[in-house]
Coordinates of C-alpha atoms in Angstrom, one line a residue:
M1 CA -22.8 75.7 139.9
M2 CA -19.7 77.9 141.1
R3 CA -21.0 80.7 141.7
R4 CA -23.4 79.2 144.2
I5 CA -20.6 77.7 146.0
F6 CA -19.1 81.5 145.8
V7 CA -22.2 83.2 147.6
A8 CA -22.3 80.3 150.1
L9 CA -19.1 80.7 150.9
V10 CA -19.3 84.5 151.3
A11 CA -22.0 84.0 153.7
L12 CA -20.2 81.7 156.1
A13 CA -17.2 84.5 155.9
F14 CA -19.7 87.2 157.1
S15 CA -21.5 85.0 159.6
A16 CA -18.3 83.9 161.4
S17 CA -16.9 87.6 161.2
A18 CA -20.3 89.4 162.2
V19 CA -19.2 89.8 165.9
G20 CA -15.8 91.5 166.0
A21 CA -12.9 91.3 164.0
K22 CA -12.3 89.8 161.1
P23 CA -11.3 85.8 161.6
L24 CA -8.2 84.7 159.6
V25 CA -10.1 82.2 156.9
H26 CA -7.7 79.2 155.7
A27 CA -8.6 77.1 152.1
I28 CA -8.1 74.0 153.3
P29 CA -8.9 71.4 150.4
A30 CA -10.9 68.4 152.2
D31 CA -12.4 67.6 155.9
I32 CA -10.9 66.8 158.6
A33 CA -11.2 62.6 159.7
S34 CA -9.6 62.6 163.1
L35 CA -8.5 65.5 166.0
D36 CA -6.8 61.8 168.0
P37 CA -3.1 62.8 167.7
A38 CA -2.1 59.2 168.1
D39 CA -4.6 58.2 165.2
I40 CA -4.4 61.0 162.4
R41 CA -5.2 60.3 159.0
G42 CA -4.4 62.5 156.4
Q43 CA -2.9 66.7 155.7
Q44 CA -5.9 68.5 157.5
D45 CA -5.7 66.3 160.5
Q46 CA -2.0 67.2 160.9
E47 CA -2.8 70.8 159.8
I48 CA -5.1 71.4 162.6
G49 CA -3.1 69.6 165.0
V50 CA -0.4 71.4 165.2
N51 CA -2.9 74.4 165.9
V52 CA -4.9 73.0 168.6
Y53 CA -2.9 70.5 170.7
E54 CA 0.5 71.9 172.7
R55 CA 3.7 69.4 173.1
L56 CA 6.7 69.1 175.4
V57 CA 8.9 71.2 172.9
R58 CA 8.2 73.0 170.1
M59 CA 10.3 73.7 166.6
K60 CA 12.2 77.0 166.4
F61 CA 11.6 79.7 164.7
N62 CA 14.0 82.0 162.9
P63 CA 13.4 84.9 160.8
K64 CA 14.1 85.1 157.2
P65 CA 14.5 88.5 154.9
D66 CA 11.2 88.2 153.4
G67 CA 9.2 88.4 156.6
T68 CA 8.6 84.5 156.8
L69 CA 9.9 81.6 159.3
M70 CA 11.8 78.5 158.9
A71 CA 11.9 75.9 161.3
D72 CA 15.0 74.6 162.2
P73 CA 14.9 70.9 161.3
V74 CA 16.5 69.6 164.4
E75 CA 16.6 72.4 167.4
V76 CA 13.6 72.4 169.8
V77 CA 12.6 74.9 172.2
P78 CA 10.8 75.0 175.6
E79 CA 6.6 74.9 175.4
L80 CA 5.1 72.2 177.7
A81 CA 8.1 71.2 179.4
E82 CA 9.9 74.1 181.0
S83 CA 13.4 72.6 181.1
W84 CA 15.2 68.8 180.3
T85 CA 18.6 67.3 180.7
V86 CA 19.5 64.1 178.4
D87 CA 21.9 61.1 179.5
G88 CA 22.5 59.0 177.5
P89 CA 19.4 56.9 176.5
V90 CA 17.2 59.1 179.2
I91 CA 15.6 61.8 178.8
T92 CA 13.8 63.2 182.1
F93 CA 11.3 66.5 181.4
K94 CA 10.6 69.2 183.7
L95 CA 6.7 70.5 183.1
R96 CA 5.6 74.0 183.4
S97 CA 3.7 74.6 186.4
G98 CA 0.0 76.4 185.9
V99 CA -0.6 74.9 183.0
K100 CA -4.8 73.8 182.7
F101 CA -7.0 72.0 180.1
Y102 CA -9.6 73.4 178.3
P103 CA -12.8 73.8 179.0
T104 CA -12.1 71.2 181.6
G105 CA -9.4 73.7 184.1
N106 CA -8.1 70.3 184.8
P107 CA -4.1 70.8 186.1
M108 CA -1.1 69.0 184.0
T109 CA 0.7 66.7 185.3
A110 CA 3.6 64.0 184.8
E111 CA 0.6 61.8 184.6
D112 CA -0.8 63.1 181.5
V113 CA 2.5 63.2 179.6
R114 CA 2.7 59.5 180.9
Y115 CA -0.8 58.4 179.3
S116 CA -0.8 60.5 176.1
F117 CA 2.8 58.7 175.5
E118 CA 0.9 55.6 176.7
R119 CA -1.6 55.9 173.9
L120 CA 0.9 56.4 171.1
T121 CA 2.5 52.7 171.7
R122 CA -1.4 51.0 172.1
I123 CA -3.1 52.1 169.3
V124 CA -2.3 51.1 165.7
G125 CA -1.5 54.1 163.4
N126 CA 0.7 56.9 162.7
G127 CA 1.3 58.3 166.3
R128 CA 2.8 54.2 166.5
N129 CA 5.2 54.7 164.2
Q130 CA 6.0 58.2 165.1
A131 CA 6.6 57.1 168.8
G132 CA 8.7 54.2 167.0
I133 CA 11.5 56.2 165.5
A134 CA 11.5 58.4 168.9
G135 CA 12.9 54.6 170.3
L136 CA 9.2 54.6 172.2
F137 CA 7.8 51.3 172.2
K138 CA 6.4 50.0 175.3
A139 CA 4.5 52.5 178.0
E140 CA 7.1 51.3 180.8
Q141 CA 10.2 53.6 179.1
I142 CA 7.8 56.1 181.0
E143 CA 8.5 56.9 184.6
V144 CA 6.3 59.6 186.6
V145 CA 9.3 60.8 188.2
D146 CA 7.1 63.3 190.7
P147 CA 3.7 65.5 190.2
M148 CA 5.8 67.6 187.2
T149 CA 8.6 65.5 186.0
V150 CA 8.9 62.9 184.0
K151 CA 11.2 60.6 183.3
I152 CA 11.8 58.5 179.2
T153 CA 14.4 55.4 178.5
F154 CA 14.4 55.3 174.6
T155 CA 15.7 52.4 173.0
D156 CA 16.1 50.4 169.9
G157 CA 13.4 47.6 168.6
N158 CA 14.7 45.3 170.3
G159 CA 14.1 47.1 174.1
V160 CA 18.0 47.7 174.4
P161 CA 18.3 51.7 175.8
T162 CA 19.7 53.5 173.3
A163 CA 20.7 57.1 172.8
I164 CA 18.3 58.2 169.5
P165 CA 19.7 60.8 167.6
V166 CA 16.1 62.1 166.9
A167 CA 14.5 61.7 169.9
L168 CA 14.7 64.7 171.7
T169 CA 13.1 66.5 168.3
S170 CA 11.4 64.1 167.2
M171 CA 9.0 65.4 170.6
K172 CA 7.8 68.4 168.8
F173 CA 5.8 66.8 166.7
Q174 CA 2.4 66.8 167.0
Q175 CA 1.7 63.4 167.6
F176 CA 3.5 63.9 171.2
A177 CA 0.3 66.2 172.1
V178 CA -0.1 66.5 175.9
I179 CA -3.6 65.2 176.5
D180 CA -6.2 65.5 179.2
S181 CA -5.7 61.8 180.8
V182 CA -8.7 62.9 183.7
E183 CA -11.2 63.9 180.9
V184 CA -10.1 61.2 177.9
K185 CA -10.5 58.5 180.7
K186 CA -14.3 59.2 180.9
H187 CA -14.7 58.0 177.2
V188 CA -13.4 54.3 177.7
T189 CA -15.4 51.4 176.6
A190 CA -14.4 47.9 176.8
E191 CA -14.7 48.5 173.0
D192 CA -12.5 51.5 173.0
P193 CA -10.3 51.2 175.6
W194 CA -8.0 54.4 174.9
A195 CA -11.1 56.7 173.5
N196 CA -10.0 56.7 170.2
E197 CA -13.9 57.2 169.0
W198 CA -14.2 59.9 171.4
L199 CA -11.0 61.9 170.5
K200 CA -11.6 61.7 166.5
K201 CA -14.1 64.1 167.4
N202 CA -13.8 66.1 170.7
L203 CA -10.2 68.0 172.3
A204 CA -8.8 67.4 175.2
T205 CA -5.8 70.1 175.3
T206 CA -4.3 72.7 176.5
G207 CA -3.2 74.5 173.4
P208 CA -4.2 78.2 172.5
Y209 CA -7.5 77.7 170.0
Y210 CA -10.4 75.4 170.8
I211 CA -13.2 73.9 168.4
A212 CA -16.0 76.5 168.8
N213 CA -18.6 75.3 165.7
R214 CA -18.4 72.8 163.3
Q215 CA -20.2 72.3 160.2
L216 CA -19.1 68.8 158.5
G217 CA -18.0 69.4 155.0
Q218 CA -18.2 72.9 154.8
Q219 CA -15.8 74.9 157.8
L220 CA -14.3 74.3 161.3
E221 CA -14.1 77.4 163.4
L222 CA -11.2 77.9 166.0
K223 CA -11.6 80.2 168.5
A224 CA -8.6 81.5 171.2
V225 CA -8.5 79.7 174.4
P226 CA -9.4 82.4 177.4
N227 CA -6.8 82.8 179.6
H228 CA -4.6 80.9 178.3
W229 CA -1.7 79.6 180.7
S230 CA 1.4 81.3 178.3
G231 CA -0.7 84.9 179.0
K232 CA -1.0 85.3 175.6
Q233 CA -3.5 86.0 173.0
P234 CA -2.4 84.7 169.8
P235 CA -3.1 88.2 166.8
F236 CA -6.0 86.1 165.4
E237 CA -8.5 84.9 167.7
D238 CA -10.6 83.8 165.4
V239 CA -10.0 81.6 162.9
V240 CA -12.2 79.4 159.9
L241 CA -10.9 76.4 158.4
R242 CA -13.2 76.9 155.1
I243 CA -13.5 73.2 153.2
T244 CA -13.6 75.3 149.4
G245 CA -13.6 71.8 147.7
N246 CA -14.1 72.5 144.0
A247 CA -15.2 76.4 144.8
D248 CA -13.1 79.2 142.6
L249 CA -10.3 79.2 144.9
V250 CA -9.0 82.0 142.9
S251 CA -12.2 84.5 142.9
L252 CA -12.1 83.7 146.8
I253 CA -8.9 85.0 147.5
K254 CA -9.1 87.9 145.3
G255 CA -12.8 88.6 147.0
G256 CA -10.8 88.9 150.7
V257 CA -13.2 85.9 151.2
V258 CA -10.4 83.2 152.2
D259 CA -6.9 85.1 153.6
Y260 CA -4.7 81.9 153.5
A261 CA -4.3 79.0 151.4
A262 CA -1.2 76.7 150.3
E263 CA -3.7 74.0 148.7
G264 CA -5.7 73.6 146.1
L265 CA -4.5 76.0 143.4
T266 CA -1.8 75.6 140.2
G267 CA 0.7 76.8 139.0
R268 CA -0.9 79.0 136.7
Q269 CA -3.0 80.3 139.4
Y270 CA -0.3 80.8 142.0
D271 CA 1.0 83.4 139.0
A272 CA -2.5 84.8 138.3
L273 CA -2.6 85.9 141.6
A274 CA 1.4 86.9 142.3
A275 CA 0.7 89.0 139.0
A276 CA -2.7 90.6 141.1
G277 CA -0.4 91.6 144.3
F278 CA -0.8 89.1 146.4
P279 CA 2.0 87.2 148.1
V280 CA 2.9 84.0 146.8
L281 CA 6.0 82.5 149.4
H282 CA 7.7 79.1 147.9
G283 CA 9.8 77.2 150.9
E284 CA 11.6 74.0 149.7
T285 CA 10.1 71.9 152.8
P286 CA 10.0 67.8 152.1
S287 CA 7.0 67.9 150.1
I288 CA 7.6 64.8 147.5
M289 CA 5.4 63.8 144.9
R290 CA 5.6 59.9 144.8
L291 CA 4.6 56.8 142.1
H292 CA 3.7 53.9 143.6
M293 CA 2.9 50.7 141.5
A294 CA 0.8 47.5 143.1
M295 CA 3.5 44.9 142.7
D296 CA 1.5 41.8 143.0
K297 CA -0.7 42.7 140.3
E298 CA -0.5 42.7 136.5
P299 CA 0.6 44.9 135.0
F300 CA 3.1 45.4 137.4
T301 CA 3.9 42.5 138.6
D302 CA 8.0 42.6 136.4
E303 CA 9.9 45.5 137.4
R304 CA 10.9 46.0 134.1
V305 CA 7.5 47.3 133.2
R306 CA 7.9 49.3 136.7
Q307 CA 11.0 50.7 135.8
A308 CA 9.8 51.5 132.5
M309 CA 7.2 53.8 133.7
L310 CA 9.6 55.5 136.0
Y311 CA 11.8 56.3 132.6
A312 CA 9.0 57.8 130.7
I313 CA 8.2 60.4 133.9
P314 CA 8.3 63.7 131.9
H315 CA 9.6 65.7 135.2
D316 CA 10.6 69.4 133.5
R317 CA 7.5 69.4 132.0
I318 CA 5.2 68.6 135.0
I319 CA 7.5 71.1 137.0
K320 CA 7.6 74.1 134.1
T321 CA 3.4 72.9 133.3
A322 CA 2.1 71.8 136.5
L323 CA 4.0 73.7 138.9
A324 CA 4.9 76.8 137.2
G325 CA 8.6 76.3 137.9
R326 CA 8.2 76.1 141.5
G327 CA 9.8 72.9 142.8
K328 CA 12.7 70.5 141.4
R329 CA 13.2 66.6 140.3
Q330 CA 13.7 64.5 143.3
V331 CA 16.3 62.0 143.1
C332 CA 16.5 60.5 146.3
M333 CA 14.2 58.2 148.7
F334 CA 14.1 60.0 151.3
N335 CA 14.7 64.0 152.1
A336 CA 17.2 65.6 150.0
E337 CA 18.8 66.9 153.1
D338 CA 18.6 63.4 154.4
W339 CA 22.3 61.8 155.4
T340 CA 21.9 58.5 154.1
C341 CA 21.0 59.8 150.5
I342 CA 22.7 58.5 147.7
N343 CA 20.7 60.2 145.0
N344 CA 20.6 56.6 142.8
Y345 CA 16.6 58.0 141.1
E346 CA 19.1 60.2 139.0
R347 CA 19.2 57.2 136.5
Y348 CA 15.4 57.1 135.7
K349 CA 15.6 60.7 133.2
L350 CA 13.1 60.5 130.9
D351 CA 14.0 57.8 128.3
L352 CA 11.4 56.7 126.3
A353 CA 13.5 54.2 124.0
K354 CA 15.1 52.8 127.0
A355 CA 11.1 52.6 128.2
K356 CA 10.0 50.9 125.2
E357 CA 13.1 48.2 125.3
L358 CA 12.0 47.2 128.6
L359 CA 8.8 46.9 128.1
K360 CA 9.8 44.6 124.9
Q361 CA 11.9 42.7 127.2
A362 CA 9.1 41.6 129.6
G363 CA 6.2 41.1 126.5
K364 CA 4.3 44.0 127.5
E365 CA 4.7 46.5 124.9
K366 CA 0.7 47.7 124.8
F367 CA -1.7 47.0 128.2
S368 CA -3.7 49.7 130.3
F369 CA -3.6 50.4 133.9
D370 CA -6.1 52.4 137.0
F371 CA -3.9 55.7 137.8
W372 CA -5.2 56.6 141.2
Y373 CA -5.1 60.2 142.5
S374 CA -6.9 62.4 144.6
T375 CA -8.6 65.8 143.4
A376 CA -7.9 67.4 146.7
L377 CA -4.8 69.2 144.8
P378 CA -5.7 70.8 141.5
Y379 CA -2.0 70.1 140.4
N380 CA -2.5 66.6 141.0
S381 CA -4.7 66.2 137.7
D382 CA -2.2 68.5 135.7
I383 CA 0.5 66.1 136.6
A384 CA -1.9 62.9 136.4
I385 CA -2.7 64.0 132.9
I386 CA 0.7 65.2 131.9
I387 CA 2.4 61.6 132.7
A388 CA -0.2 59.7 131.1
D389 CA 0.4 61.7 127.6
S390 CA 3.9 60.5 128.0
L391 CA 3.1 57.0 128.5
K392 CA 0.7 57.2 125.7
S393 CA 4.2 57.5 123.7
I394 CA 5.0 54.1 124.7
G395 CA 2.0 52.5 124.2
V396 CA 1.1 52.4 127.8
T397 CA -3.0 53.8 128.9
A398 CA -3.7 55.1 131.9
N399 CA -7.3 55.0 132.9
L400 CA -7.0 58.1 135.4
K401 CA -8.9 58.0 138.5
P402 CA -9.3 61.2 140.3
T403 CA -10.7 60.5 143.8
P404 CA -12.4 62.8 147.2
A405 CA -9.7 62.5 149.1
L406 CA -11.0 60.8 152.5
Q407 CA -12.8 58.2 150.0
L408 CA -9.2 57.9 148.3
L409 CA -7.7 57.9 151.3
D410 CA -10.3 54.9 152.9
A411 CA -9.2 52.8 149.7
V412 CA -5.7 52.7 150.0
R413 CA -5.7 51.9 154.0
A414 CA -8.1 48.8 152.7
R415 CA -5.5 47.9 150.4
I416 CA -2.3 48.3 152.5
N417 CA -4.5 46.5 155.2
G418 CA -5.5 43.6 153.0
V419 CA -8.9 44.4 153.6
D420 CA -9.3 45.6 149.5
Q421 CA -8.0 42.8 146.9
N422 CA -9.2 45.0 144.1
M423 CA -7.9 48.3 144.3
S424 CA -4.6 47.8 141.7
G425 CA -2.8 49.8 138.8
M426 CA -0.2 52.7 139.8
Y427 CA -1.1 55.5 142.7
L428 CA -0.5 59.3 143.0
N429 CA 0.7 60.5 146.1
E430 CA 2.5 63.8 147.7
F431 CA 3.6 63.7 151.6
V432 CA 6.0 64.8 154.0
I433 CA 8.5 63.2 156.1
W434 CA 9.6 65.2 158.8
L435 CA 12.6 64.2 160.0
N436 CA 16.1 64.2 157.7
D437 CA 16.8 61.0 158.9
P438 CA 15.6 57.3 157.0
S439 CA 14.4 55.6 159.7
T440 CA 10.8 56.8 159.4
L441 CA 10.0 56.4 155.4
A442 CA 11.1 53.0 155.6
N443 CA 9.2 52.1 158.8
L444 CA 6.2 53.6 156.7
G445 CA 6.7 51.5 153.2
L446 CA 10.3 50.0 152.9
V447 CA 9.1 47.3 154.8
T448 CA 6.6 44.8 154.9
K449 CA 3.5 44.8 156.2
T450 CA 3.4 44.5 159.9
P451 CA 1.1 45.9 163.2
T452 CA 4.3 48.0 164.1
A453 CA 5.4 48.7 160.3
G454 CA 4.8 49.5 156.5
F455 CA 1.4 51.7 156.8
T456 CA 2.1 53.0 153.6
N457 CA 3.0 50.6 151.5
W458 CA 0.5 50.3 148.9
A459 CA 2.9 49.0 146.9
R460 CA 2.9 45.6 148.9
F461 CA 6.8 45.7 148.5
S462 CA 8.1 43.0 150.7
D463 CA 12.3 42.4 150.5
P464 CA 13.2 40.1 153.9
E465 CA 16.9 42.0 153.5
A466 CA 15.7 44.8 153.6
D467 CA 13.5 44.4 156.3
A468 CA 16.7 42.7 158.7
L469 CA 18.9 46.0 158.0
H470 CA 15.6 48.0 158.8
L471 CA 14.8 46.5 161.9
K472 CA 18.9 46.5 162.7
F473 CA 19.8 49.6 162.0
R474 CA 16.2 51.5 162.6
N475 CA 17.5 53.1 165.9
S476 CA 21.0 52.1 166.4
S477 CA 23.6 54.4 167.5
D478 CA 26.0 53.2 164.4
R479 CA 26.2 55.8 162.3
E480 CA 28.7 54.2 159.5
G481 CA 26.6 50.9 159.8
R482 CA 23.2 53.2 159.6
K483 CA 24.3 54.8 156.3
A484 CA 25.5 51.7 155.0
A485 CA 22.2 49.7 155.4
Y486 CA 19.9 52.5 154.1
A487 CA 22.4 52.9 151.2
K488 CA 21.3 49.2 150.2
I489 CA 18.0 49.7 151.0
Q490 CA 17.5 52.4 148.5
E491 CA 19.5 50.5 145.7
K492 CA 16.7 47.8 146.1
A493 CA 13.9 50.0 145.7
V494 CA 15.4 51.8 143.2
E495 CA 15.9 48.3 141.5
S496 CA 12.1 47.6 142.2
A497 CA 10.7 50.6 141.2
S498 CA 7.2 49.7 143.4
T499 CA 7.6 51.8 145.9
L500 CA 7.4 55.5 146.9
N501 CA 8.9 56.4 144.0
P502 CA 10.1 59.8 144.2
I503 CA 9.5 61.8 141.3
I504 CA 9.2 66.1 142.5
L505 CA 10.4 68.1 145.1
V506 CA 7.2 70.2 145.5
G507 CA 8.0 72.3 148.5
R508 CA 5.3 74.3 150.1
T509 CA 4.0 77.6 147.9
I510 CA 1.4 79.7 150.1
V511 CA -0.7 82.5 149.4
V512 CA -1.9 85.2 152.1
S513 CA -4.2 88.4 151.4
P514 CA -1.3 91.5 151.6
K515 CA -2.6 92.6 155.0
I516 CA -1.0 89.0 157.1
T517 CA 2.0 88.7 158.0
G518 CA 4.4 85.8 159.5
V519 CA 3.8 82.7 157.8
T520 CA 5.6 80.2 158.8
F521 CA 7.9 77.1 156.9
S522 CA 8.2 73.9 158.6
Q523 CA 9.3 70.3 158.0
D524 CA 5.7 69.2 158.8
P525 CA 4.5 72.0 156.3
Y526 CA 1.5 72.6 158.1
A527 CA 0.7 76.6 159.2
R528 CA 0.8 78.1 162.5
Y529 CA -2.0 80.3 163.4
V530 CA 0.0 81.8 166.5
Y531 CA 2.6 82.8 164.2
L532 CA 0.5 84.5 161.8
H533 CA -0.6 88.4 162.5
P534 CA -2.0 90.9 160.4
K535 CA 0.1 93.7 159.0

């Protein structure tokens, strides 16, 4: 079976490169669920989003001695906006002239920006969450001054105009993509007033690439937009996102079928590829492996049981065995460089005696539970097996539940949204918070689920004081007040030991063809194809 997969992928690569130069082939572990910038569903959606859409500003990348590029965590440079002015809570953007959407040819105007950002406030999902972090909650905050000028007044959660510290830098993230409002409005229906269903499968973009072909479950082919407004063509005019699934990715890389891979490999496989002469590059981007426990269902209704699980996590063994030394223990709920960190997860060092004592106090010395994780990343299985083995030492059996990524995502969302009442146990996942600021993660998983918050609160953590503190200080300019508030929330989270428990800072490890340079690392840890080029 593995050989048939390999041969099929080689055939796909040949067909994609039969005309013209060989395309850049990027291996991804799973298919894309949504192309809509306001409704991205998972990592693959985000990976393609940063490459096919553009925003008012973009990240500033700085070269490193090894030839890679590292994004500044805060500073931005112009993209679709040629300039901007900041006046307290108000940022006014002057747009570039001559920018056109592809393939419609419609000119980009301030109305496109206004409409794009209004959609973020109207559609429940990741886009609305990111907009709220920036201080954008209502369409009325966005004003078209003239066809090439847009003014945004940022506010706190109560609608008070506020100079949000992360407002401008948030504009670089993919949710703030500018879409072709004229085209999108053609696909609006009474049931779908924001054309969400159409945009999940189609593009309305000014970006450097368009989707030339898509074979569901196999690959997605990008081609450079002809006559792009920038006057530049990307070094790789053809890019193929190849869904490799359970294929032998090491053989595909060694055979020259895959040029770029950042998921789908274990630590041991990265070591083998490095030994074979392939550049293996690692950056400490804020990709954190986390554990969640369903605190509303047995066996995790007792916080002592949840705490016992964290005392049984063998961090060093995970880093050494599953990640081949690439990664380190994460002791802060938020990003390691977040200015509000109190590093209180340091308390959960491996201590099996402590774990057993807590279980004894709770009267649950032997039990079993379902342990959920995605099969998209091979090291997930290694990590889950290592954790399960450690738990055996304290009399606990973890029933491993490896699940395809999209299937697991549907199940997780169903539990979060209260649709599925059956999923329980423990959930292992890895994701990235793009800002070194506590508001994003807190709004995602440290507050009670509402239409505007708690989008990743799988554990169903709920604390009225934490909710109130986050609501008051989420967008506050009171720096000391914010620091104290989020310190209190971290204390509550570490005591609860239920939601978003950080265990390992995984970072991002990338292997590329020796013939490619220009690899980027950023807070949203996704490939930027326009920077990659052949040596």
